[in-house]
Each structure stands twice: as structure tokens, then as C-alpha cells.
Amino acid sequence: MTTQFRGVYPPVVTPLTADKEVDTASLKRSLDRMINAGVNGVFTLGSSGEVAFSTDKRRAEIITAVVEAVANRVPVMVGCIDTETNRVIEHAKVAKELGASAIVATAPFYALGGMAEVEQHFRLIHAAVPDLPLFAYDIPVCVHTKLPGDLLVKLGLDGVLAGVKDSSNDDVSFRFLVDDNNKAGHPLTLLTGQEVVVDGAYMAGADGSVPGLANVEASAYVRMWNAYETGDWATVRKEQDWLAALMRIVTVTSGVQGFGAGVGAFKTAMTLLGTFDTNQMPDPVQPLGLENITAVAKVLKECGLDLVRTPEEVAATTSA
């Protein structure tokens, strides 16, 4: 069941129009660009996909648009992320109805519990939607719970979890998880979400990556994956070095932080490259302004990418 989820699965960035509606034309353009580059699947409604900013209606709109644009060319993983179990189950059932290939859920948050509650959370989700693979999304910076490797492997062996999307920023923990998963017979598909150290995750034995930066440039991640599959470690390192330089788009901005700096830079780069029509962000986050757009453009040029729009033209896309 899980072998189809190996490889590069970009977490799809959700484009918005200037008036903050879902921009389905830009979304299709972005998905076509990534699929044509050779990605193995996509992950919609993750952190990059604005799941935390989306109403139930908006979530359904995004899933529908992604599934329609993908048109069965690759699997579509769908984030079913919410505070507690029953809310996640509701999202999962909708995702199934709308054509999801797999669902992705974090640990519960807000009403924090212990590992017994976390384990029951995943078991109940799987029981409610047993015919869709369930991936655990390990992102403690957002949900304030680090998923322990022994629990993840246990849930994999029990058939509850199909895999893990690791955005823990804890390379040591991920390495231990890979080792423990292998010792248990590899019940879990393990995907790294750390764009800058994918090469290290592959050296450890990861089954793929979920890099947000692939929305900006997917082909390098595909080349890196293909090189990993053939044992061409020189190419793996070469591609990761270039991608690390490109990832500087999220560090050169000033006066912004968190989602606004990270996904804001992705959207800005994609608008400069002509993939998106605007770099609009969801409320209450503001889009990057001219000074930051110029800084992102400089990194893109230094990495050899050709810009379709000037920073001034991008800044005008969200102007009143």
C-alpha cells in the first residue's frame, strides 16, 4: 500500500487572487509544472497549503481544485489537520469523498494530553477511515508534541499508520526512526520535510521528501531523488547544494517571520517566476512588500533562474 508514496511529494502552496479567493488557474499551472518535472505525488492542505487558515468550505474547495487539476496523474495526499480527533475524522471523511489518495494528520493540539491520547487519536482516525493510508505529520513547532519513534513504529506494525511526514527539524530523532523502522521490517514510509538536508535524510534511508521549496523548483528535487535511487551520491550532494542556496529566499527577508517569511517567500518567488499571478497571503498575514520581493528576486537570479516579472510588478499584484 505504501510503496506508491515513495519519492518527491511537494506540499502544495495554495495561490490566492488579489481579493483572497483560491486562484485555481495558478494552482493548476503550479501542479502541472511540478508533475511535468517528475514529482511522484503531491500533498495538499499541509502547512504550506494554508490548512490552518482555511475554513471547512475553503478546505473542500482546495481539495477539489487539486484533485481535478492532478487528474489521477499522481497520488494526492490531503492534510486533515485540526485540534482534536473528531474534527480530524470529519476532515478525513470529506477528503476521502473528494478523491484523496491518503490522509495526513498531526497529534492533537490545544487540549494537550499524553502519549496515550496521541496513540488513541491515530487509532480512532484509522478506524473511521480504514481504507485510506494514514500518515502521521510530526511538526512539534506547531502542535507542541514530538511524536516518539517507538510509538510511530508500533502504530506502523499494527497497520494504523502507513507512514510519517517528518518536519520535526530533529535529524537525530529521524535517523533513529529510520533505524528502528528498518529493524521492525519497514512498516512505515518515511518522508522528510526538511528542504535543506534531504541529502542527509536519503543517506539515512528515507523513502522520500516533502519539500516546500519544490513549489519553486521541483526538477532539482526530482533529480536528487533519481540520483539517490541509483546510488549517485555526487549528484545528490550537487543538487542539494544548489537547493540550499535557493532556500535562502526564506532568510533574506526582513520585518516578517514564521509563515509570512517562509510561505510568503515561496509565493513571491513563484510570482516572480510566472507560476502564480500574485503573492497574496491569507488573513491576517500580509504579502511581502517591494523591499523583500527585491531580496527574493536577487536570490533567484543568483541561482540562475529567469524572472518573468519585476519586483515592482509583483508588488503591484496585491495593491489596492
PDB file of C-alpha atoms in Angstrom:
ATOM      1  CA  MET A   1       0.000   0.000   0.000  1.00  0.00           C
ATOM      2  CA  THR A   2       2.724   2.460   0.940  1.00  0.00           C
ATOM      3  CA  THR A   3       5.190   1.859  -1.894  1.00  0.00           C
ATOM      4  CA  GLN A   4       3.298   4.314  -4.113  1.00  0.00           C
ATOM      5  CA  PHE A   5       4.155   7.103  -1.685  1.00  0.00           C
ATOM      6  CA  ARG A   6       7.924   6.964  -2.171  1.00  0.00           C
ATOM      7  CA  GLY A   7       9.754   9.828  -3.857  1.00  0.00           C
ATOM      8  CA  VAL A   8       9.127  13.564  -4.047  1.00  0.00           C
ATOM      9  CA  TYR A   9       5.770  14.808  -2.714  1.00  0.00           C
ATOM     10  CA  PRO A  10       5.730  18.625  -2.653  1.00  0.00           C
ATOM     11  CA  PRO A  11       3.395  20.227  -0.102  1.00  0.00           C
ATOM     12  CA  VAL A  12       1.325  22.313  -2.495  1.00  0.00           C
ATOM     13  CA  VAL A  13       1.320  26.065  -1.871  1.00  0.00           C
ATOM     14  CA  THR A  14      -2.199  27.494  -2.273  1.00  0.00           C
ATOM     15  CA  PRO A  15      -2.318  30.553  -4.572  1.00  0.00           C
ATOM     16  CA  LEU A  16      -4.788  33.330  -3.831  1.00  0.00           C
ATOM     17  CA  THR A  17      -6.189  36.056  -6.027  1.00  0.00           C
ATOM     18  CA  ALA A  18      -5.717  39.698  -5.038  1.00  0.00           C
ATOM     19  CA  ASP A  19      -9.110  39.512  -3.278  1.00  0.00           C
ATOM     20  CA  LYS A  20      -8.016  36.357  -1.390  1.00  0.00           C
ATOM     21  CA  GLU A  21     -10.016  33.733  -3.231  1.00  0.00           C
ATOM     22  CA  VAL A  22      -8.424  30.456  -4.352  1.00  0.00           C
ATOM     23  CA  ASP A  23      -6.687  31.073  -7.675  1.00  0.00           C
ATOM     24  CA  THR A  24      -7.481  27.826  -9.480  1.00  0.00           C
ATOM     25  CA  ALA A  25      -5.694  28.865 -12.688  1.00  0.00           C
ATOM     26  CA  SER A  26      -2.411  29.497 -10.866  1.00  0.00           C
ATOM     27  CA  LEU A  27      -2.912  26.309  -8.844  1.00  0.00           C
ATOM     28  CA  LYS A  28      -3.273  24.207 -11.990  1.00  0.00           C
ATOM     29  CA  ARG A  29      -0.250  25.908 -13.543  1.00  0.00           C
ATOM     30  CA  SER A  30       1.825  25.102 -10.459  1.00  0.00           C
ATOM     31  CA  LEU A  31       0.658  21.484 -10.271  1.00  0.00           C
ATOM     32  CA  ASP A  32       1.284  20.926 -13.986  1.00  0.00           C
ATOM     33  CA  ARG A  33       4.776  22.375 -13.591  1.00  0.00           C
ATOM     34  CA  MET A  34       5.630  20.043 -10.700  1.00  0.00           C
ATOM     35  CA  ILE A  35       4.079  16.945 -12.269  1.00  0.00           C
ATOM     36  CA  ASN A  36       5.816  17.637 -15.580  1.00  0.00           C
ATOM     37  CA  ALA A  37       9.078  17.910 -13.621  1.00  0.00           C
ATOM     38  CA  GLY A  38       8.518  14.345 -12.474  1.00  0.00           C
ATOM     39  CA  VAL A  39       7.309  14.531  -8.867  1.00  0.00           C
ATOM     40  CA  ASN A  40       5.863  11.297  -7.543  1.00  0.00           C
ATOM     41  CA  GLY A  41       2.824  12.855  -5.869  1.00  0.00           C
ATOM     42  CA  VAL A  42       1.575  15.962  -4.073  1.00  0.00           C
ATOM     43  CA  PHE A  43       0.463  16.855  -0.559  1.00  0.00           C
ATOM     44  CA  THR A  44      -2.290  19.444  -0.317  1.00  0.00           C
ATOM     45  CA  LEU A  45      -3.516  21.239   2.811  1.00  0.00           C
ATOM     46  CA  GLY A  46      -0.295  20.953   4.728  1.00  0.00           C
ATOM     47  CA  SER A  47       1.335  23.905   6.423  1.00  0.00           C
ATOM     48  CA  SER A  48       2.380  25.366   3.069  1.00  0.00           C
ATOM     49  CA  GLY A  49      -1.139  24.781   1.767  1.00  0.00           C
ATOM     50  CA  GLU A  50      -2.720  27.109   4.354  1.00  0.00           C
ATOM     51  CA  VAL A  51      -4.684  24.413   6.143  1.00  0.00           C
ATOM     52  CA  ALA A  52      -4.582  26.387   9.403  1.00  0.00           C
ATOM     53  CA  PHE A  53      -6.028  29.438   7.641  1.00  0.00           C
ATOM     54  CA  SER A  54      -8.827  27.613   5.825  1.00  0.00           C
ATOM     55  CA  THR A  55     -12.477  27.164   6.758  1.00  0.00           C
ATOM     56  CA  ASP A  56     -14.105  23.811   6.083  1.00  0.00           C
ATOM     57  CA  LYS A  57     -15.582  25.264   2.886  1.00  0.00           C
ATOM     58  CA  ARG A  58     -12.188  26.549   1.750  1.00  0.00           C
ATOM     59  CA  ARG A  59     -10.545  23.192   2.520  1.00  0.00           C
ATOM     60  CA  ALA A  60     -13.067  21.369   0.352  1.00  0.00           C
ATOM     61  CA  GLU A  61     -12.562  23.946  -2.407  1.00  0.00           C
ATOM     62  CA  ILE A  62      -8.794  23.424  -2.342  1.00  0.00           C
ATOM     63  CA  ILE A  63      -9.002  19.615  -2.291  1.00  0.00           C
ATOM     64  CA  THR A  64     -11.452  19.659  -5.207  1.00  0.00           C
ATOM     65  CA  ALA A  65      -9.285  22.013  -7.247  1.00  0.00           C
ATOM     66  CA  VAL A  66      -6.138  19.963  -6.614  1.00  0.00           C
ATOM     67  CA  VAL A  67      -7.756  16.601  -7.381  1.00  0.00           C
ATOM     68  CA  GLU A  68      -9.272  17.977 -10.585  1.00  0.00           C
ATOM     69  CA  ALA A  69      -6.000  19.558 -11.712  1.00  0.00           C
ATOM     70  CA  VAL A  70      -3.948  16.447 -10.911  1.00  0.00           C
ATOM     71  CA  ALA A  71      -6.449  14.296 -12.840  1.00  0.00           C
ATOM     72  CA  ASN A  72      -5.127  10.968 -11.493  1.00  0.00           C
ATOM     73  CA  ARG A  73      -1.603  11.591 -12.785  1.00  0.00           C
ATOM     74  CA  VAL A  74      -0.061  11.184  -9.306  1.00  0.00           C
ATOM     75  CA  PRO A  75      -1.364  10.377  -5.808  1.00  0.00           C
ATOM     76  CA  VAL A  76      -2.808  13.244  -3.747  1.00  0.00           C
ATOM     77  CA  MET A  77      -2.150  13.242  -0.012  1.00  0.00           C
ATOM     78  CA  VAL A  78      -4.519  15.502   1.938  1.00  0.00           C
ATOM     79  CA  GLY A  79      -3.843  17.162   5.264  1.00  0.00           C
ATOM     80  CA  CYS A  80      -6.657  16.589   7.773  1.00  0.00           C
ATOM     81  CA  ILE A  81      -5.268  18.804  10.478  1.00  0.00           C
ATOM     82  CA  ASP A  82      -7.309  20.057  13.401  1.00  0.00           C
ATOM     83  CA  THR A  83      -7.256  20.385  17.167  1.00  0.00           C
ATOM     84  CA  GLU A  84      -8.887  17.106  18.218  1.00  0.00           C
ATOM     85  CA  THR A  85      -9.821  13.667  16.962  1.00  0.00           C
ATOM     86  CA  ASN A  86     -13.454  14.051  15.906  1.00  0.00           C
ATOM     87  CA  ARG A  87     -12.684  17.187  13.921  1.00  0.00           C
ATOM     88  CA  VAL A  88      -9.868  15.383  12.123  1.00  0.00           C
ATOM     89  CA  ILE A  89     -12.166  12.460  11.341  1.00  0.00           C
ATOM     90  CA  GLU A  90     -14.706  14.824   9.785  1.00  0.00           C
ATOM     91  CA  HIS A  91     -11.992  16.289   7.557  1.00  0.00           C
ATOM     92  CA  ALA A  92     -10.737  12.816   6.658  1.00  0.00           C
ATOM     93  CA  LYS A  93     -14.165  11.649   5.538  1.00  0.00           C
ATOM     94  CA  VAL A  94     -14.541  14.720   3.331  1.00  0.00           C
ATOM     95  CA  ALA A  95     -11.067  14.177   1.886  1.00  0.00           C
ATOM     96  CA  LYS A  96     -11.974  10.593   1.038  1.00  0.00           C
ATOM     97  CA  GLU A  97     -15.188  11.684  -0.696  1.00  0.00           C
ATOM     98  CA  LEU A  98     -13.276  14.274  -2.727  1.00  0.00           C
ATOM     99  CA  GLY A  99     -10.680  11.814  -4.002  1.00  0.00           C
ATOM    100  CA  ALA A 100      -7.748  11.772  -1.590  1.00  0.00           C
ATOM    101  CA  SER A 101      -5.181   9.003  -2.056  1.00  0.00           C
ATOM    102  CA  ALA A 102      -4.013   9.258   1.570  1.00  0.00           C
ATOM    103  CA  ILE A 103      -4.632  11.427   4.614  1.00  0.00           C
ATOM    104  CA  VAL A 104      -2.143  13.190   6.867  1.00  0.00           C
ATOM    105  CA  ALA A 105      -2.784  14.151  10.499  1.00  0.00           C
ATOM    106  CA  THR A 106      -0.818  15.687  13.343  1.00  0.00           C
ATOM    107  CA  ALA A 107      -1.057  14.870  17.015  1.00  0.00           C
ATOM    108  CA  PRO A 108      -3.978  16.597  18.771  1.00  0.00           C
ATOM    109  CA  PHE A 109      -3.309  20.130  19.893  1.00  0.00           C
ATOM    110  CA  TYR A 110      -4.835  22.813  22.128  1.00  0.00           C
ATOM    111  CA  ALA A 111      -6.296  20.300  24.615  1.00  0.00           C
ATOM    112  CA  LEU A 112      -2.914  18.668  25.123  1.00  0.00           C
ATOM    113  CA  GLY A 113      -2.685  15.159  26.519  1.00  0.00           C
ATOM    114  CA  GLY A 114      -0.037  12.470  26.834  1.00  0.00           C
ATOM    115  CA  MET A 115       1.151   9.703  24.562  1.00  0.00           C
ATOM    116  CA  ALA A 116      -1.837   7.507  25.444  1.00  0.00           C
ATOM    117  CA  GLU A 117      -4.142  10.161  23.969  1.00  0.00           C
ATOM    118  CA  VAL A 118      -1.910  10.641  20.932  1.00  0.00           C
ATOM    119  CA  GLU A 119      -1.920   6.901  20.235  1.00  0.00           C
ATOM    120  CA  GLN A 120      -5.695   6.687  20.604  1.00  0.00           C
ATOM    121  CA  HIS A 121      -6.066   9.713  18.325  1.00  0.00           C
ATOM    122  CA  PHE A 122      -4.353   7.944  15.421  1.00  0.00           C
ATOM    123  CA  ARG A 123      -6.124   4.650  16.098  1.00  0.00           C
ATOM    124  CA  LEU A 124      -9.530   6.324  16.001  1.00  0.00           C
ATOM    125  CA  ILE A 125      -8.736   8.164  12.765  1.00  0.00           C
ATOM    126  CA  HIS A 126      -7.664   4.930  11.107  1.00  0.00           C
ATOM    127  CA  ALA A 127     -10.744   3.124  12.387  1.00  0.00           C
ATOM    128  CA  ALA A 128     -13.001   5.835  10.954  1.00  0.00           C
ATOM    129  CA  VAL A 129     -11.339   5.850   7.511  1.00  0.00           C
ATOM    130  CA  PRO A 130      -9.679   2.412   7.296  1.00  0.00           C
ATOM    131  CA  ASP A 131      -9.328   2.247   3.522  1.00  0.00           C
ATOM    132  CA  LEU A 132      -7.099   5.324   3.136  1.00  0.00           C
ATOM    133  CA  PRO A 133      -3.427   5.234   4.160  1.00  0.00           C
ATOM    134  CA  LEU A 134      -2.827   7.439   7.211  1.00  0.00           C
ATOM    135  CA  PHE A 135       0.410   9.394   7.609  1.00  0.00           C
ATOM    136  CA  ALA A 136       1.455  10.984  10.877  1.00  0.00           C
ATOM    137  CA  TYR A 137       2.696  14.561  10.491  1.00  0.00           C
ATOM    138  CA  ASP A 138       5.443  15.216  13.036  1.00  0.00           C
ATOM    139  CA  ILE A 139       5.670  19.008  13.412  1.00  0.00           C
ATOM    140  CA  PRO A 140       6.196  19.858  17.088  1.00  0.00           C
ATOM    141  CA  VAL A 141       6.879  23.537  16.404  1.00  0.00           C
ATOM    142  CA  CYS A 142       3.172  23.892  15.538  1.00  0.00           C
ATOM    143  CA  VAL A 143       1.419  21.275  17.685  1.00  0.00           C
ATOM    144  CA  HIS A 144       3.775  21.211  20.698  1.00  0.00           C
ATOM    145  CA  THR A 145       4.058  17.422  20.717  1.00  0.00           C
ATOM    146  CA  LYS A 146       7.023  15.435  19.378  1.00  0.00           C
ATOM    147  CA  LEU A 147       5.922  12.064  18.074  1.00  0.00           C
ATOM    148  CA  PRO A 148       8.232   9.391  19.573  1.00  0.00           C
ATOM    149  CA  GLY A 149       9.727   6.881  17.186  1.00  0.00           C
ATOM    150  CA  ASP A 150       8.748   3.820  19.201  1.00  0.00           C
ATOM    151  CA  LEU A 151       5.083   4.838  19.093  1.00  0.00           C
ATOM    152  CA  LEU A 152       5.227   5.513  15.342  1.00  0.00           C
ATOM    153  CA  VAL A 153       6.787   2.123  14.619  1.00  0.00           C
ATOM    154  CA  LYS A 154       4.265   0.406  16.893  1.00  0.00           C
ATOM    155  CA  LEU A 155       1.386   2.051  15.018  1.00  0.00           C
ATOM    156  CA  GLY A 156       3.004   1.054  11.743  1.00  0.00           C
ATOM    157  CA  LEU A 157       3.284  -2.579  12.805  1.00  0.00           C
ATOM    158  CA  ASP A 158      -0.358  -2.509  13.917  1.00  0.00           C
ATOM    159  CA  GLY A 159      -1.446  -1.267  10.492  1.00  0.00           C
ATOM    160  CA  VAL A 160      -2.673   2.073  11.836  1.00  0.00           C
ATOM    161  CA  LEU A 161      -0.040   4.280  10.196  1.00  0.00           C
ATOM    162  CA  ALA A 162       1.225   3.908   6.647  1.00  0.00           C
ATOM    163  CA  GLY A 163       3.999   6.434   7.121  1.00  0.00           C
ATOM    164  CA  VAL A 164       5.385   9.614   8.637  1.00  0.00           C
ATOM    165  CA  LYS A 165       5.912  13.093   7.237  1.00  0.00           C
ATOM    166  CA  ASP A 166       8.750  14.359   9.412  1.00  0.00           C
ATOM    167  CA  SER A 167       9.041  18.123   9.872  1.00  0.00           C
ATOM    168  CA  SER A 168      10.459  17.879  13.372  1.00  0.00           C
ATOM    169  CA  ASN A 169      13.740  19.594  12.475  1.00  0.00           C
ATOM    170  CA  ASP A 170      15.363  16.851  14.557  1.00  0.00           C
ATOM    171  CA  ASP A 171      17.791  14.955  12.358  1.00  0.00           C
ATOM    172  CA  VAL A 172      18.970  12.711  15.183  1.00  0.00           C
ATOM    173  CA  SER A 173      15.428  11.612  16.000  1.00  0.00           C
ATOM    174  CA  PHE A 174      14.706  10.992  12.320  1.00  0.00           C
ATOM    175  CA  ARG A 175      17.830   8.861  11.954  1.00  0.00           C
ATOM    176  CA  PHE A 176      16.812   6.765  14.941  1.00  0.00           C
ATOM    177  CA  LEU A 177      13.318   6.411  13.466  1.00  0.00           C
ATOM    178  CA  VAL A 178      14.751   5.164  10.169  1.00  0.00           C
ATOM    179  CA  ASP A 179      16.896   2.620  12.007  1.00  0.00           C
ATOM    180  CA  ASP A 180      14.045   1.407  14.220  1.00  0.00           C
ATOM    181  CA  ASN A 181      11.694   1.214  11.238  1.00  0.00           C
ATOM    182  CA  ASN A 182      14.180  -0.931   9.333  1.00  0.00           C
ATOM    183  CA  LYS A 183      14.696  -3.249  12.306  1.00  0.00           C
ATOM    184  CA  ALA A 184      10.908  -3.702  12.500  1.00  0.00           C
ATOM    185  CA  GLY A 185      10.665  -4.701   8.844  1.00  0.00           C
ATOM    186  CA  HIS A 186       9.979  -1.231   7.396  1.00  0.00           C
ATOM    187  CA  PRO A 187       6.264  -0.921   8.214  1.00  0.00           C
ATOM    188  CA  LEU A 188       6.381   2.863   7.676  1.00  0.00           C
ATOM    189  CA  THR A 189       7.125   5.003   4.645  1.00  0.00           C
ATOM    190  CA  LEU A 190       9.332   7.806   5.992  1.00  0.00           C
ATOM    191  CA  LEU A 191       9.326  11.186   4.256  1.00  0.00           C
ATOM    192  CA  THR A 192      11.438  14.169   5.301  1.00  0.00           C
ATOM    193  CA  GLY A 193      10.062  17.702   5.177  1.00  0.00           C
ATOM    194  CA  GLN A 194      13.422  19.433   5.727  1.00  0.00           C
ATOM    195  CA  GLU A 195      14.265  21.028   2.364  1.00  0.00           C
ATOM    196  CA  VAL A 196      17.912  21.791   3.075  1.00  0.00           C
ATOM    197  CA  VAL A 197      19.020  18.398   4.421  1.00  0.00           C
ATOM    198  CA  VAL A 198      17.176  15.981   2.151  1.00  0.00           C
ATOM    199  CA  ASP A 199      20.536  14.530   1.145  1.00  0.00           C
ATOM    200  CA  GLY A 200      21.233  13.608   4.759  1.00  0.00           C
ATOM    201  CA  ALA A 201      17.799  12.034   5.130  1.00  0.00           C
ATOM    202  CA  TYR A 202      18.420   9.974   1.992  1.00  0.00           C
ATOM    203  CA  MET A 203      21.790   8.854   3.339  1.00  0.00           C
ATOM    204  CA  ALA A 204      19.963   7.701   6.476  1.00  0.00           C
ATOM    205  CA  GLY A 205      17.496   5.766   4.323  1.00  0.00           C
ATOM    206  CA  ALA A 206      14.421   7.988   3.934  1.00  0.00           C
ATOM    207  CA  ASP A 207      11.753   6.905   1.467  1.00  0.00           C
ATOM    208  CA  GLY A 208      11.282  10.364   0.006  1.00  0.00           C
ATOM    209  CA  SER A 209      10.825  14.044   0.684  1.00  0.00           C
ATOM    210  CA  VAL A 210       8.056  16.605   1.103  1.00  0.00           C
ATOM    211  CA  PRO A 211       9.924  19.823   0.261  1.00  0.00           C
ATOM    212  CA  GLY A 212       8.005  23.097   0.180  1.00  0.00           C
ATOM    213  CA  LEU A 213      10.760  24.587  -1.964  1.00  0.00           C
ATOM    214  CA  ALA A 214       9.765  22.186  -4.746  1.00  0.00           C
ATOM    215  CA  ASN A 215       6.867  24.535  -5.456  1.00  0.00           C
ATOM    216  CA  VAL A 216       9.525  26.992  -6.614  1.00  0.00           C
ATOM    217  CA  GLU A 217      11.803  24.456  -8.292  1.00  0.00           C
ATOM    218  CA  ALA A 218      10.794  20.799  -8.392  1.00  0.00           C
ATOM    219  CA  SER A 219      13.162  19.441 -11.020  1.00  0.00           C
ATOM    220  CA  ALA A 220      16.227  19.575  -8.753  1.00  0.00           C
ATOM    221  CA  TYR A 221      14.431  17.534  -6.084  1.00  0.00           C
ATOM    222  CA  VAL A 222      13.402  15.005  -8.734  1.00  0.00           C
ATOM    223  CA  ARG A 223      16.994  14.764  -9.995  1.00  0.00           C
ATOM    224  CA  MET A 224      18.192  14.297  -6.424  1.00  0.00           C
ATOM    225  CA  TRP A 225      15.668  11.505  -5.810  1.00  0.00           C
ATOM    226  CA  ASN A 226      16.591   9.745  -9.053  1.00  0.00           C
ATOM    227  CA  ALA A 227      20.288  10.023  -8.179  1.00  0.00           C
ATOM    228  CA  TYR A 228      19.604   8.594  -4.720  1.00  0.00           C
ATOM    229  CA  GLU A 229      17.780   5.652  -6.262  1.00  0.00           C
ATOM    230  CA  THR A 230      20.849   4.821  -8.380  1.00  0.00           C
ATOM    231  CA  GLY A 231      23.427   5.496  -5.668  1.00  0.00           C
ATOM    232  CA  ASP A 232      24.833   8.580  -7.395  1.00  0.00           C
ATOM    233  CA  TRP A 233      25.784  10.453  -4.244  1.00  0.00           C
ATOM    234  CA  ALA A 234      27.813  13.118  -6.039  1.00  0.00           C
ATOM    235  CA  THR A 235      24.678  14.251  -7.854  1.00  0.00           C
ATOM    236  CA  VAL A 236      22.632  14.063  -4.662  1.00  0.00           C
ATOM    237  CA  ARG A 237      25.047  16.462  -2.995  1.00  0.00           C
ATOM    238  CA  LYS A 238      25.302  18.741  -6.043  1.00  0.00           C
ATOM    239  CA  GLU A 239      21.536  19.150  -6.270  1.00  0.00           C
ATOM    240  CA  GLN A 240      21.172  19.694  -2.515  1.00  0.00           C
ATOM    241  CA  ASP A 241      23.911  22.345  -2.533  1.00  0.00           C
ATOM    242  CA  TRP A 242      22.056  24.295  -5.220  1.00  0.00           C
ATOM    243  CA  LEU A 243      18.723  23.885  -3.433  1.00  0.00           C
ATOM    244  CA  ALA A 244      20.266  25.065  -0.167  1.00  0.00           C
ATOM    245  CA  ALA A 245      21.358  28.242  -1.947  1.00  0.00           C
ATOM    246  CA  LEU A 246      17.851  28.674  -3.374  1.00  0.00           C
ATOM    247  CA  MET A 247      16.292  28.174   0.062  1.00  0.00           C
ATOM    248  CA  ARG A 248      17.934  31.464   1.075  1.00  0.00           C
ATOM    249  CA  ILE A 249      14.777  33.118  -0.253  1.00  0.00           C
ATOM    250  CA  VAL A 250      13.265  32.458   3.178  1.00  0.00           C
ATOM    251  CA  THR A 251      16.165  34.018   5.104  1.00  0.00           C
ATOM    252  CA  VAL A 252      16.808  37.265   3.194  1.00  0.00           C
ATOM    253  CA  THR A 253      13.566  38.977   4.141  1.00  0.00           C
ATOM    254  CA  SER A 254      13.271  41.477   6.980  1.00  0.00           C
ATOM    255  CA  GLY A 255      10.392  42.573   9.198  1.00  0.00           C
ATOM    256  CA  VAL A 256       8.474  39.323   8.708  1.00  0.00           C
ATOM    257  CA  GLN A 257       8.583  35.958  10.436  1.00  0.00           C
ATOM    258  CA  GLY A 258       7.067  32.497  10.518  1.00  0.00           C
ATOM    259  CA  PHE A 259       4.514  31.680   7.832  1.00  0.00           C
ATOM    260  CA  GLY A 260       4.784  35.155   6.308  1.00  0.00           C
ATOM    261  CA  ALA A 261       8.515  34.772   5.793  1.00  0.00           C
ATOM    262  CA  GLY A 262       8.542  31.134   4.654  1.00  0.00           C
ATOM    263  CA  VAL A 263       5.451  30.600   2.516  1.00  0.00           C
ATOM    264  CA  GLY A 264       5.463  34.319   1.760  1.00  0.00           C
ATOM    265  CA  ALA A 265       8.858  33.885   0.107  1.00  0.00           C
ATOM    266  CA  PHE A 266       7.681  30.795  -1.782  1.00  0.00           C
ATOM    267  CA  LYS A 267       4.660  32.668  -3.152  1.00  0.00           C
ATOM    268  CA  THR A 268       6.770  35.678  -4.021  1.00  0.00           C
ATOM    269  CA  ALA A 269       9.316  33.550  -5.882  1.00  0.00           C
ATOM    270  CA  MET A 270       6.551  31.748  -7.746  1.00  0.00           C
ATOM    271  CA  THR A 271       5.016  35.073  -8.773  1.00  0.00           C
ATOM    272  CA  LEU A 272       8.388  36.408  -9.949  1.00  0.00           C
ATOM    273  CA  LEU A 273       8.810  33.207 -11.999  1.00  0.00           C
ATOM    274  CA  GLY A 274       5.314  33.499 -13.508  1.00  0.00           C
ATOM    275  CA  THR A 275       3.757  30.445 -11.839  1.00  0.00           C
ATOM    276  CA  PHE A 276       1.421  32.462  -9.601  1.00  0.00           C
ATOM    277  CA  ASP A 277      -0.433  35.632 -10.544  1.00  0.00           C
ATOM    278  CA  THR A 278       0.000  37.230  -7.098  1.00  0.00           C
ATOM    279  CA  ASN A 279       1.933  36.698  -3.876  1.00  0.00           C
ATOM    280  CA  GLN A 280      -1.223  37.292  -1.818  1.00  0.00           C
ATOM    281  CA  MET A 281      -1.379  35.759   1.663  1.00  0.00           C
ATOM    282  CA  PRO A 282      -4.332  34.684   3.847  1.00  0.00           C
ATOM    283  CA  ASP A 283      -5.580  36.944   6.645  1.00  0.00           C
ATOM    284  CA  PRO A 284      -4.049  38.136   8.878  1.00  0.00           C
ATOM    285  CA  VAL A 285      -0.717  37.620   7.075  1.00  0.00           C
ATOM    286  CA  GLN A 286       0.465  40.379   4.768  1.00  0.00           C
ATOM    287  CA  PRO A 287       2.200  39.641   1.439  1.00  0.00           C
ATOM    288  CA  LEU A 288       5.854  40.559   1.121  1.00  0.00           C
ATOM    289  CA  GLY A 289       6.428  44.162   0.102  1.00  0.00           C
ATOM    290  CA  LEU A 290       8.756  45.608  -2.508  1.00  0.00           C
ATOM    291  CA  GLU A 291      11.954  45.556  -0.442  1.00  0.00           C
ATOM    292  CA  ASN A 292      11.516  41.886   0.441  1.00  0.00           C
ATOM    293  CA  ILE A 293      10.372  40.963  -3.060  1.00  0.00           C
ATOM    294  CA  THR A 294      13.583  42.527  -4.371  1.00  0.00           C
ATOM    295  CA  ALA A 295      15.631  40.479  -1.912  1.00  0.00           C
ATOM    296  CA  VAL A 296      13.919  37.256  -3.037  1.00  0.00           C
ATOM    297  CA  ALA A 297      14.458  38.198  -6.693  1.00  0.00           C
ATOM    298  CA  LYS A 298      18.177  38.641  -6.054  1.00  0.00           C
ATOM    299  CA  VAL A 299      18.484  35.088  -4.716  1.00  0.00           C
ATOM    300  CA  LEU A 300      16.567  33.674  -7.685  1.00  0.00           C
ATOM    301  CA  LYS A 301      18.877  35.459 -10.109  1.00  0.00           C
ATOM    302  CA  GLU A 302      21.983  34.320  -8.234  1.00  0.00           C
ATOM    303  CA  CYS A 303      20.713  30.752  -8.595  1.00  0.00           C
ATOM    304  CA  GLY A 304      20.332  31.199 -12.342  1.00  0.00           C
ATOM    305  CA  LEU A 305      16.550  31.345 -12.557  1.00  0.00           C
ATOM    306  CA  ASP A 306      14.910  33.608 -15.130  1.00  0.00           C
ATOM    307  CA  LEU A 307      12.332  36.059 -13.810  1.00  0.00           C
ATOM    308  CA  VAL A 308       9.103  36.719 -15.701  1.00  0.00           C
ATOM    309  CA  ARG A 309       8.079  39.694 -13.538  1.00  0.00           C
ATOM    310  CA  THR A 310       9.998  42.507 -11.900  1.00  0.00           C
ATOM    311  CA  PRO A 311       9.732  43.080  -8.153  1.00  0.00           C
ATOM    312  CA  GLU A 312       7.691  46.203  -8.870  1.00  0.00           C
ATOM    313  CA  GLU A 313       5.229  44.207 -10.955  1.00  0.00           C
ATOM    314  CA  VAL A 314       4.861  41.600  -8.212  1.00  0.00           C
ATOM    315  CA  ALA A 315       4.293  44.290  -5.578  1.00  0.00           C
ATOM    316  CA  ALA A 316       1.506  45.718  -7.738  1.00  0.00           C
ATOM    317  CA  THR A 317      -0.379  42.393  -7.871  1.00  0.00           C
ATOM    318  CA  THR A 318      -1.713  42.841  -4.334  1.00  0.00           C
ATOM    319  CA  SER A 319      -2.045  46.623  -4.346  1.00  0.00           C
ATOM    320  CA  ALA A 320      -5.483  48.047  -3.604  1.00  0.00           C
TER     321      ALA A 320
END
